[in-house]
Amino acid sequence: MEKHHDLPKHFPGNESDVLALPIFKQEDSSLPPENETKNPPFQYVLCAATSPAVKLHDETLTYLNQGQSYEVRMLDNRKPGELPELNNKMVKSIVRVVFHDRRLQYTEHQQLEGWKWNRPGDRLLDIDIPMSVGIVEPKTHPSQLNAAEFLWDMNKRTSVFVQVHCISTEFTPRKHGGEKGVPFRIQIDTFALGDGGEYTEHLHSASCQIKVFKPKGADRKQKTDREKMEKRTAQEKEKYQPSYDTTILSEVSVQPTDFTTMRLNSGSHGNSEVSLLPTHQEKVQSLQLSPAATIQETQKWLLKNRFNSYTRLFSNFSGSDLLKLTRDDLVQICGPADGIRLFNALKSRSVRPRLTLYVCQESPQESPLAERHGTSENGEHSISSSLHVYHALYLEELTAAELIRKMACVCSLPLGKINQVYRQGPTGIHILLSDQMVYNLPDESSYLISTVKGKSKTVYFGKKQAQNNP
């Protein structure tokens, strides 16, 4: 007979001290009871212990060994009568490993390309198919090294075993030893069959924070954390969460627009391609909370920005209510670490581009980078004063690929039709565009760009100057 274990629930900790603060005394009676909170329709349980060295209101952290298979139990958590349309039907889940730090999310493409270059032929995440139970049609795609998908029946026991092959220190800048590994997230998104016959109807998302070590490293780290906690006083221990045998993935609130790029386009082998993170614009928008946000929108913002532990605490706060709190208020309510993090998130603005360039497209009749010279009434040499309209290119990445992509939009050219991009240098020579060149371009420079037609187009650009050497 199969033995069932009760799975521990993760609570944010004892909130009585926080609720006793004067600012919240009048709010106590209006907080919803625990038994009235809405349960998610699914629950995902990672069978790996959480770290004991995590403070009460912080998100759990779980240590994994590189390449080791870890079970993730896929559980039907619906109440009786909830979502009856899913009865006796398959659902699709996509499991992926992504960056936890927002700084790395903005450079995800370069980080993953660098990892692929150093580890050719390897994947960041795999499914251990022989050990998995109840999954159907497991698939991976060669272009999505950190994602895998599978179908499963909610009425049957389902466990998927995942392996994470990247370690946290591989994405840490190399210093003089003692590098601190970056945290990752394991996220699972589940979809139902939509009207078009594809699994595009988003049902649920959840994730948890992990760190990945070389083989046996996670066990040593867990032991070290446990020994450190044993040396603390009883009063200090009260500030930390206990270690749980399993990790419950916390529900992630997502908007439908987050999955507009997550369409499951069938490849040549029927595999799926997914966007691993929202677009840059969506990420910037998720950082900002509007003063006009309703209570429900504020709750979604807190969840989306990983302040899950405080959704109940701020359950009656609108956007303007939350934005009125000072830094000291938030530190007093949430503690120094989360209080400062929440304050920074509330006051955040769009990320400043690393390089801004201004470009003007020459008309097709003109030769590449040609400048019209003339003589003014007083005999001085001058450039024609015909009107040029410039476009601003904002680069978040100092790479040739990023600049080419931005110029392709200005020139209304398909990216695949651009053959080469040159910059006109001294004495009119053509210099092939490279990452090093982009890195050394002066900020807020202005350039003229033109294209030469052929089987594929060649793009020229050069700095606009009042001399013959552009």
Short mmCIF file of N, CA and C in Angstrom, two decimals, residues 88-250:
data_model
loop_
_atom_site.label_atom_id
_atom_site.label_comp_id
_atom_site.label_asym_id
_atom_site.label_seq_id
_atom_site.Cartn_x
_atom_site.Cartn_y
_atom_site.Cartn_z
N ASN A 88 -11.37 14.82 -16.51
CA ASN A 88 -11.07 13.83 -17.54
C ASN A 88 -10.39 14.43 -18.77
N LYS A 89 -9.67 15.54 -18.58
CA LYS A 89 -8.93 16.16 -19.68
C LYS A 89 -7.47 16.35 -19.28
N MET A 90 -6.63 16.36 -20.29
CA MET A 90 -5.21 16.58 -20.07
C MET A 90 -4.94 18.09 -19.99
N VAL A 91 -3.92 18.44 -19.24
CA VAL A 91 -3.42 19.82 -19.23
C VAL A 91 -1.93 19.78 -19.58
N LYS A 92 -1.43 20.91 -20.02
CA LYS A 92 -0.01 20.99 -20.37
C LYS A 92 0.72 21.88 -19.37
N SER A 93 1.87 21.43 -18.90
CA SER A 93 2.70 22.23 -18.01
C SER A 93 4.06 22.45 -18.64
N ILE A 94 4.57 23.66 -18.49
CA ILE A 94 5.91 24.02 -18.95
C ILE A 94 6.75 24.32 -17.72
N VAL A 95 7.82 23.59 -17.52
CA VAL A 95 8.72 23.83 -16.40
C VAL A 95 9.98 24.48 -16.93
N ARG A 96 10.45 25.50 -16.24
CA ARG A 96 11.64 26.22 -16.72
C ARG A 96 12.45 26.73 -15.55
N VAL A 97 13.73 26.93 -15.79
CA VAL A 97 14.60 27.54 -14.80
C VAL A 97 15.00 28.91 -15.35
N VAL A 98 14.78 29.95 -14.54
CA VAL A 98 15.04 31.32 -14.96
C VAL A 98 15.81 32.03 -13.86
N PHE A 99 16.24 33.26 -14.16
CA PHE A 99 16.99 34.04 -13.17
C PHE A 99 16.04 34.68 -12.16
N HIS A 100 16.48 34.71 -10.92
CA HIS A 100 15.71 35.39 -9.86
C HIS A 100 16.03 36.88 -9.83
N ASP A 101 17.30 37.24 -10.01
CA ASP A 101 17.72 38.64 -9.94
C ASP A 101 17.26 39.39 -11.17
N ARG A 102 16.65 40.55 -10.98
CA ARG A 102 16.16 41.34 -12.10
C ARG A 102 17.31 41.82 -12.98
N ARG A 103 18.47 42.08 -12.38
CA ARG A 103 19.63 42.52 -13.17
C ARG A 103 19.99 41.49 -14.22
N LEU A 104 19.92 40.22 -13.87
CA LEU A 104 20.24 39.16 -14.83
C LEU A 104 19.08 38.90 -15.79
N GLN A 105 17.85 39.18 -15.37
CA GLN A 105 16.72 39.02 -16.28
C GLN A 105 16.87 39.94 -17.49
N TYR A 106 17.39 41.16 -17.26
CA TYR A 106 17.54 42.11 -18.36
C TYR A 106 18.60 41.66 -19.36
N THR A 107 19.55 40.85 -18.91
CA THR A 107 20.61 40.38 -19.81
C THR A 107 20.52 38.87 -20.02
N GLU A 108 19.29 38.34 -19.90
CA GLU A 108 19.11 36.89 -19.97
C GLU A 108 19.68 36.30 -21.25
N HIS A 109 19.42 36.97 -22.39
CA HIS A 109 19.86 36.41 -23.67
C HIS A 109 21.39 36.25 -23.70
N GLN A 110 22.11 37.31 -23.30
CA GLN A 110 23.57 37.22 -23.32
C GLN A 110 24.09 36.17 -22.33
N GLN A 111 23.44 36.10 -21.16
CA GLN A 111 23.87 35.13 -20.16
C GLN A 111 23.72 33.70 -20.67
N LEU A 112 22.58 33.41 -21.30
CA LEU A 112 22.35 32.05 -21.79
C LEU A 112 23.22 31.73 -23.00
N GLU A 113 23.45 32.75 -23.84
CA GLU A 113 24.35 32.52 -24.98
C GLU A 113 25.76 32.23 -24.51
N GLY A 114 26.21 32.96 -23.48
CA GLY A 114 27.54 32.71 -22.93
C GLY A 114 27.65 31.32 -22.32
N TRP A 115 26.60 30.89 -21.63
CA TRP A 115 26.59 29.55 -21.03
C TRP A 115 26.64 28.49 -22.12
N LYS A 116 25.85 28.69 -23.18
CA LYS A 116 25.82 27.72 -24.28
C LYS A 116 27.18 27.63 -24.96
N TRP A 117 27.86 28.77 -25.07
CA TRP A 117 29.18 28.78 -25.70
C TRP A 117 30.19 27.98 -24.87
N ASN A 118 30.10 28.10 -23.54
CA ASN A 118 31.02 27.38 -22.66
C ASN A 118 30.63 25.92 -22.45
N ARG A 119 29.35 25.60 -22.67
CA ARG A 119 28.88 24.23 -22.45
C ARG A 119 28.15 23.72 -23.69
N PRO A 120 28.86 23.59 -24.82
CA PRO A 120 28.18 23.18 -26.07
C PRO A 120 27.51 21.82 -25.93
N GLY A 121 26.29 21.75 -26.42
CA GLY A 121 25.56 20.48 -26.38
C GLY A 121 24.81 20.22 -25.11
N ASP A 122 25.02 21.03 -24.07
CA ASP A 122 24.35 20.82 -22.78
C ASP A 122 23.06 21.63 -22.70
N ARG A 123 22.19 21.22 -21.79
CA ARG A 123 20.96 21.95 -21.50
C ARG A 123 20.99 22.46 -20.07
N LEU A 124 20.29 23.58 -19.82
CA LEU A 124 20.20 24.06 -18.45
C LEU A 124 19.23 23.23 -17.63
N LEU A 125 18.18 22.70 -18.30
CA LEU A 125 17.17 21.93 -17.58
C LEU A 125 16.74 20.74 -18.42
N ASP A 126 16.57 19.59 -17.77
CA ASP A 126 16.11 18.37 -18.44
C ASP A 126 15.05 17.69 -17.60
N ILE A 127 14.25 16.88 -18.25
CA ILE A 127 13.31 16.00 -17.54
C ILE A 127 13.91 14.60 -17.51
N ASP A 128 13.94 13.99 -16.32
CA ASP A 128 14.38 12.60 -16.18
C ASP A 128 13.17 11.71 -16.48
N ILE A 129 13.02 11.35 -17.76
CA ILE A 129 11.80 10.66 -18.20
C ILE A 129 11.63 9.29 -17.55
N PRO A 130 12.67 8.44 -17.43
CA PRO A 130 12.45 7.12 -16.82
C PRO A 130 11.93 7.18 -15.38
N MET A 131 12.32 8.20 -14.63
CA MET A 131 11.88 8.29 -13.24
C MET A 131 10.52 8.96 -13.09
N SER A 132 10.10 9.73 -14.09
CA SER A 132 8.84 10.47 -13.99
C SER A 132 7.65 9.53 -14.07
N VAL A 133 6.54 9.94 -13.45
CA VAL A 133 5.33 9.12 -13.39
C VAL A 133 4.15 9.95 -13.88
N GLY A 134 3.36 9.43 -14.82
CA GLY A 134 2.12 10.05 -15.22
C GLY A 134 2.24 11.16 -16.24
N ILE A 135 3.44 11.46 -16.73
CA ILE A 135 3.57 12.52 -17.73
C ILE A 135 3.48 11.92 -19.14
N VAL A 136 2.93 12.70 -20.06
CA VAL A 136 2.72 12.25 -21.44
C VAL A 136 3.37 13.24 -22.39
N GLU A 137 3.98 12.72 -23.43
CA GLU A 137 4.59 13.54 -24.48
C GLU A 137 5.57 14.59 -23.93
N PRO A 138 6.54 14.19 -23.13
CA PRO A 138 7.54 15.17 -22.67
C PRO A 138 8.38 15.66 -23.85
N LYS A 139 8.62 16.97 -23.92
CA LYS A 139 9.33 17.56 -25.06
C LYS A 139 10.28 18.64 -24.59
N THR A 140 11.38 18.78 -25.30
CA THR A 140 12.29 19.92 -25.16
C THR A 140 12.55 20.46 -26.56
N HIS A 141 13.05 21.69 -26.62
CA HIS A 141 13.35 22.29 -27.92
C HIS A 141 14.79 22.74 -27.93
N PRO A 142 15.53 22.51 -29.01
CA PRO A 142 16.96 22.87 -29.04
C PRO A 142 17.21 24.35 -28.79
N SER A 143 16.27 25.22 -29.14
CA SER A 143 16.51 26.66 -28.95
C SER A 143 16.10 27.15 -27.57
N GLN A 144 15.43 26.29 -26.78
CA GLN A 144 15.02 26.66 -25.43
C GLN A 144 15.68 25.70 -24.45
N LEU A 145 16.91 26.06 -24.06
CA LEU A 145 17.71 25.15 -23.26
C LEU A 145 17.28 25.09 -21.79
N ASN A 146 16.46 26.04 -21.37
CA ASN A 146 16.06 26.06 -19.95
C ASN A 146 14.58 25.81 -19.77
N ALA A 147 13.93 25.11 -20.70
CA ALA A 147 12.50 24.83 -20.58
C ALA A 147 12.18 23.44 -21.12
N ALA A 148 11.16 22.84 -20.55
CA ALA A 148 10.65 21.55 -21.03
C ALA A 148 9.14 21.52 -20.76
N GLU A 149 8.43 20.70 -21.49
CA GLU A 149 6.97 20.65 -21.34
C GLU A 149 6.48 19.22 -21.35
N PHE A 150 5.27 19.03 -20.87
CA PHE A 150 4.68 17.69 -20.85
C PHE A 150 3.17 17.84 -20.62
N LEU A 151 2.43 16.80 -20.97
CA LEU A 151 1.00 16.71 -20.68
C LEU A 151 0.81 15.82 -19.46
N TRP A 152 -0.27 16.06 -18.70
CA TRP A 152 -0.57 15.19 -17.58
C TRP A 152 -2.06 15.21 -17.27
N ASP A 153 -2.52 14.11 -16.68
CA ASP A 153 -3.93 13.94 -16.32
C ASP A 153 -4.09 14.28 -14.85
N MET A 154 -4.98 15.26 -14.55
CA MET A 154 -5.14 15.71 -13.17
C MET A 154 -5.73 14.62 -12.27
N ASN A 155 -6.37 13.63 -12.84
CA ASN A 155 -7.00 12.58 -12.03
C ASN A 155 -6.04 11.44 -11.70
N LYS A 156 -4.82 11.52 -12.21
CA LYS A 156 -3.85 10.45 -11.97
C LYS A 156 -2.63 11.00 -11.23
N ARG A 157 -1.98 10.13 -10.51
CA ARG A 157 -0.77 10.53 -9.80
C ARG A 157 0.29 10.95 -10.82
N THR A 158 0.84 12.15 -10.63
CA THR A 158 1.82 12.67 -11.58
C THR A 158 3.01 13.26 -10.83
N SER A 159 4.19 12.82 -11.20
CA SER A 159 5.43 13.38 -10.67
C SER A 159 6.41 13.52 -11.83
N VAL A 160 6.96 14.71 -11.98
CA VAL A 160 7.98 14.93 -12.99
C VAL A 160 9.31 15.12 -12.28
N PHE A 161 10.34 14.43 -12.74
CA PHE A 161 11.68 14.57 -12.15
C PHE A 161 12.50 15.50 -13.04
N VAL A 162 13.01 16.56 -12.45
CA VAL A 162 13.76 17.57 -13.20
C VAL A 162 15.23 17.55 -12.78
N GLN A 163 16.08 17.91 -13.72
CA GLN A 163 17.52 18.05 -13.48
C GLN A 163 17.96 19.43 -13.92
N VAL A 164 18.64 20.15 -13.04
CA VAL A 164 19.18 21.46 -13.39
C VAL A 164 20.69 21.32 -13.55
N HIS A 165 21.18 21.67 -14.73
CA HIS A 165 22.60 21.43 -15.03
C HIS A 165 23.48 22.66 -14.87
N CYS A 166 22.88 23.84 -14.78
CA CYS A 166 23.70 25.05 -14.57
C CYS A 166 23.86 25.27 -13.07
N ILE A 167 25.03 25.76 -12.66
CA ILE A 167 25.25 26.04 -11.24
C ILE A 167 25.27 27.55 -11.03
N SER A 168 24.97 27.96 -9.81
CA SER A 168 24.75 29.38 -9.52
C SER A 168 26.00 30.23 -9.75
N THR A 169 27.18 29.69 -9.54
CA THR A 169 28.39 30.49 -9.69
C THR A 169 28.81 30.67 -11.15
N GLU A 170 28.16 29.98 -12.09
CA GLU A 170 28.50 30.16 -13.49
C GLU A 170 28.06 31.51 -14.02
N PHE A 171 27.17 32.18 -13.31
CA PHE A 171 26.67 33.48 -13.75
C PHE A 171 27.12 34.59 -12.80
N THR A 172 28.19 34.33 -12.05
CA THR A 172 28.74 35.31 -11.13
C THR A 172 30.02 35.88 -11.71
N PRO A 173 30.21 37.21 -11.70
CA PRO A 173 31.47 37.79 -12.18
C PRO A 173 32.65 37.20 -11.42
N ARG A 174 33.66 36.79 -12.17
CA ARG A 174 34.82 36.15 -11.55
C ARG A 174 35.65 37.18 -10.77
N LYS A 175 35.78 36.95 -9.49
CA LYS A 175 36.60 37.82 -8.65
C LYS A 175 37.70 36.97 -8.04
N HIS A 176 38.30 37.45 -6.98
CA HIS A 176 39.42 36.72 -6.38
C HIS A 176 38.89 35.69 -5.39
N GLY A 177 38.23 34.67 -5.94
CA GLY A 177 37.75 33.58 -5.11
C GLY A 177 36.53 33.97 -4.30
N GLY A 178 35.86 32.95 -3.73
CA GLY A 178 34.73 33.19 -2.86
C GLY A 178 33.53 33.79 -3.57
N GLU A 179 33.32 33.43 -4.84
CA GLU A 179 32.18 33.99 -5.55
C GLU A 179 30.87 33.52 -4.91
N LYS A 180 29.92 34.42 -4.86
CA LYS A 180 28.61 34.10 -4.29
C LYS A 180 27.67 33.77 -5.44
N GLY A 181 27.11 32.57 -5.42
CA GLY A 181 26.27 32.14 -6.52
C GLY A 181 24.96 32.90 -6.58
N VAL A 182 24.43 33.07 -7.80
CA VAL A 182 23.17 33.78 -7.98
C VAL A 182 22.02 32.80 -7.81
N PRO A 183 20.88 33.27 -7.31
CA PRO A 183 19.72 32.38 -7.19
C PRO A 183 18.98 32.25 -8.52
N PHE A 184 18.37 31.09 -8.73
CA PHE A 184 17.50 30.85 -9.87
C PHE A 184 16.06 30.71 -9.37
N ARG A 185 15.15 30.52 -10.32
CA ARG A 185 13.78 30.17 -9.98
C ARG A 185 13.35 28.98 -10.84
N ILE A 186 12.66 28.04 -10.23
CA ILE A 186 11.97 27.01 -11.00
C ILE A 186 10.53 27.46 -11.10
N GLN A 187 10.03 27.63 -12.31
CA GLN A 187 8.66 28.08 -12.52
C GLN A 187 7.91 27.07 -13.37
N ILE A 188 6.66 26.82 -12.99
CA ILE A 188 5.79 25.90 -13.74
C ILE A 188 4.54 26.67 -14.16
N ASP A 189 4.25 26.66 -15.45
CA ASP A 189 3.06 27.29 -16.00
C ASP A 189 2.18 26.20 -16.60
N THR A 190 0.89 26.22 -16.27
CA THR A 190 -0.02 25.17 -16.72
C THR A 190 -1.11 25.78 -17.61
N PHE A 191 -1.43 25.07 -18.69
CA PHE A 191 -2.37 25.55 -19.70
C PHE A 191 -3.40 24.48 -20.00
N ALA A 192 -4.60 24.93 -20.37
CA ALA A 192 -5.67 24.03 -20.83
C ALA A 192 -5.81 24.16 -22.34
N LEU A 193 -6.50 23.21 -22.92
CA LEU A 193 -6.72 23.21 -24.37
C LEU A 193 -7.65 24.35 -24.74
N GLY A 194 -7.21 25.21 -25.66
CA GLY A 194 -8.01 26.35 -26.08
C GLY A 194 -8.90 26.02 -27.26
N ASP A 195 -9.60 27.04 -27.75
CA ASP A 195 -10.52 26.85 -28.86
C ASP A 195 -9.81 26.44 -30.14
N GLY A 196 -8.56 26.86 -30.31
CA GLY A 196 -7.82 26.54 -31.53
C GLY A 196 -7.21 25.16 -31.54
N GLY A 197 -7.49 24.35 -30.50
CA GLY A 197 -6.92 23.01 -30.46
C GLY A 197 -5.51 22.96 -29.93
N GLU A 198 -5.01 24.08 -29.36
CA GLU A 198 -3.68 24.12 -28.77
C GLU A 198 -3.79 24.50 -27.30
N TYR A 199 -2.77 24.16 -26.54
CA TYR A 199 -2.78 24.45 -25.09
C TYR A 199 -2.33 25.88 -24.86
N THR A 200 -3.25 26.81 -25.02
CA THR A 200 -2.93 28.24 -24.92
C THR A 200 -3.70 28.95 -23.81
N GLU A 201 -4.64 28.27 -23.17
CA GLU A 201 -5.44 28.91 -22.13
C GLU A 201 -4.72 28.78 -20.78
N HIS A 202 -4.17 29.89 -20.31
CA HIS A 202 -3.38 29.85 -19.08
C HIS A 202 -4.26 29.60 -17.86
N LEU A 203 -3.85 28.63 -17.03
CA LEU A 203 -4.61 28.28 -15.83
C LEU A 203 -3.92 28.70 -14.55
N HIS A 204 -2.60 28.52 -14.49
CA HIS A 204 -1.93 28.68 -13.19
C HIS A 204 -0.43 28.74 -13.40
N SER A 205 0.24 29.53 -12.54
CA SER A 205 1.71 29.59 -12.53
C SER A 205 2.20 29.63 -11.10
N ALA A 206 3.32 28.99 -10.84
CA ALA A 206 3.92 29.01 -9.51
C ALA A 206 5.42 28.83 -9.66
N SER A 207 6.17 29.31 -8.66
CA SER A 207 7.63 29.22 -8.73
C SER A 207 8.22 29.18 -7.34
N CYS A 208 9.49 28.83 -7.26
CA CYS A 208 10.23 28.87 -6.00
C CYS A 208 11.67 29.25 -6.29
N GLN A 209 12.36 29.73 -5.26
CA GLN A 209 13.73 30.19 -5.39
C GLN A 209 14.69 29.04 -5.06
N ILE A 210 15.71 28.87 -5.91
CA ILE A 210 16.68 27.79 -5.69
C ILE A 210 18.10 28.33 -5.89
N LYS A 211 19.05 27.60 -5.36
CA LYS A 211 20.46 27.76 -5.72
C LYS A 211 21.01 26.39 -6.07
N VAL A 212 21.85 26.34 -7.09
CA VAL A 212 22.36 25.06 -7.59
C VAL A 212 23.87 25.00 -7.36
N PHE A 213 24.30 23.89 -6.76
CA PHE A 213 25.71 23.68 -6.43
C PHE A 213 26.26 22.49 -7.21
N LYS A 214 27.57 22.38 -7.22
CA LYS A 214 28.19 21.20 -7.80
C LYS A 214 27.77 19.97 -6.99
N PRO A 215 27.87 18.75 -7.58
CA PRO A 215 27.40 17.55 -6.88
C PRO A 215 27.87 17.48 -5.43
N LYS A 216 26.94 17.18 -4.54
CA LYS A 216 27.13 17.09 -3.08
C LYS A 216 27.23 18.47 -2.42
N GLY A 217 27.36 19.55 -3.22
CA GLY A 217 27.52 20.88 -2.63
C GLY A 217 26.27 21.35 -1.91
N ALA A 218 25.09 20.99 -2.43
CA ALA A 218 23.85 21.40 -1.77
C ALA A 218 23.72 20.76 -0.39
N ASP A 219 24.15 19.50 -0.27
CA ASP A 219 24.08 18.81 1.02
C ASP A 219 25.01 19.48 2.04
N ARG A 220 26.20 19.86 1.57
CA ARG A 220 27.14 20.53 2.49
C ARG A 220 26.61 21.90 2.91
N LYS A 221 26.02 22.63 1.96
CA LYS A 221 25.48 23.96 2.27
C LYS A 221 24.32 23.85 3.26
N GLN A 222 23.45 22.86 3.07
CA GLN A 222 22.33 22.66 3.98
C GLN A 222 22.84 22.33 5.40
N LYS A 223 23.87 21.51 5.46
CA LYS A 223 24.45 21.15 6.76
C LYS A 223 25.08 22.37 7.43
N THR A 224 25.77 23.20 6.63
CA THR A 224 26.39 24.41 7.18
C THR A 224 25.34 25.36 7.74
N ASP A 225 24.25 25.56 6.98
CA ASP A 225 23.17 26.44 7.46
C ASP A 225 22.56 25.90 8.75
N ARG A 226 22.38 24.59 8.82
CA ARG A 226 21.78 23.98 10.00
C ARG A 226 22.69 24.16 11.22
N GLU A 227 23.98 24.01 11.01
CA GLU A 227 24.92 24.17 12.13
C GLU A 227 24.98 25.62 12.60
N LYS A 228 24.88 26.56 11.66
CA LYS A 228 24.88 27.98 12.04
C LYS A 228 23.65 28.31 12.88
N MET A 229 22.49 27.76 12.48
CA MET A 229 21.27 28.03 13.23
C MET A 229 21.31 27.42 14.63
N GLU A 230 21.95 26.27 14.75
CA GLU A 230 22.04 25.63 16.07
C GLU A 230 22.86 26.47 17.05
N LYS A 231 23.77 27.27 16.54
CA LYS A 231 24.61 28.11 17.41
C LYS A 231 23.91 29.40 17.83
N ARG A 232 22.78 29.72 17.20
CA ARG A 232 22.07 30.95 17.53
C ARG A 232 21.25 30.76 18.81
N THR A 233 20.97 31.87 19.45
CA THR A 233 20.15 31.83 20.66
C THR A 233 18.70 31.57 20.28
N ALA A 234 17.91 31.17 21.29
CA ALA A 234 16.50 30.90 21.04
C ALA A 234 15.78 32.14 20.52
N GLN A 235 16.16 33.31 21.03
CA GLN A 235 15.54 34.56 20.58
C GLN A 235 15.86 34.85 19.12
N GLU A 236 17.11 34.57 18.72
CA GLU A 236 17.50 34.78 17.32
C GLU A 236 16.81 33.79 16.40
N LYS A 237 16.63 32.55 16.86
CA LYS A 237 15.99 31.52 16.03
C LYS A 237 14.55 31.87 15.69
N GLU A 238 13.89 32.63 16.57
CA GLU A 238 12.50 33.00 16.33
C GLU A 238 12.34 33.87 15.09
N LYS A 239 13.42 34.49 14.64
CA LYS A 239 13.36 35.37 13.47
C LYS A 239 13.49 34.59 12.16
N TYR A 240 13.72 33.27 12.25
CA TYR A 240 13.96 32.46 11.05
C TYR A 240 12.87 31.40 10.89
N GLN A 241 12.66 31.02 9.62
CA GLN A 241 11.71 29.95 9.32
C GLN A 241 12.32 28.60 9.67
N PRO A 242 11.48 27.63 10.03
CA PRO A 242 12.01 26.26 10.15
C PRO A 242 12.31 25.69 8.77
N SER A 243 13.12 24.67 8.73
CA SER A 243 13.40 23.99 7.47
C SER A 243 12.32 22.95 7.21
N TYR A 244 11.74 22.97 6.00
CA TYR A 244 10.72 22.00 5.63
C TYR A 244 11.33 20.93 4.73
N ASP A 245 10.77 19.73 4.81
CA ASP A 245 11.30 18.61 4.00
C ASP A 245 11.03 18.81 2.51
N THR A 246 9.97 19.54 2.19
CA THR A 246 9.63 19.79 0.80
C THR A 246 9.44 21.29 0.58
N THR A 247 9.43 21.70 -0.70
CA THR A 247 9.26 23.11 -1.06
C THR A 247 7.98 23.28 -1.85
N ILE A 248 7.06 24.09 -1.32
CA ILE A 248 5.82 24.38 -2.03
C ILE A 248 6.07 25.55 -2.97
N LEU A 249 5.81 25.39 -4.26
CA LEU A 249 5.98 26.49 -5.20
C LEU A 249 4.87 27.52 -4.96
N SER A 250 5.24 28.79 -4.80
CA SER A 250 4.27 29.84 -4.52
C SER A 250 3.60 30.30 -5.80
#
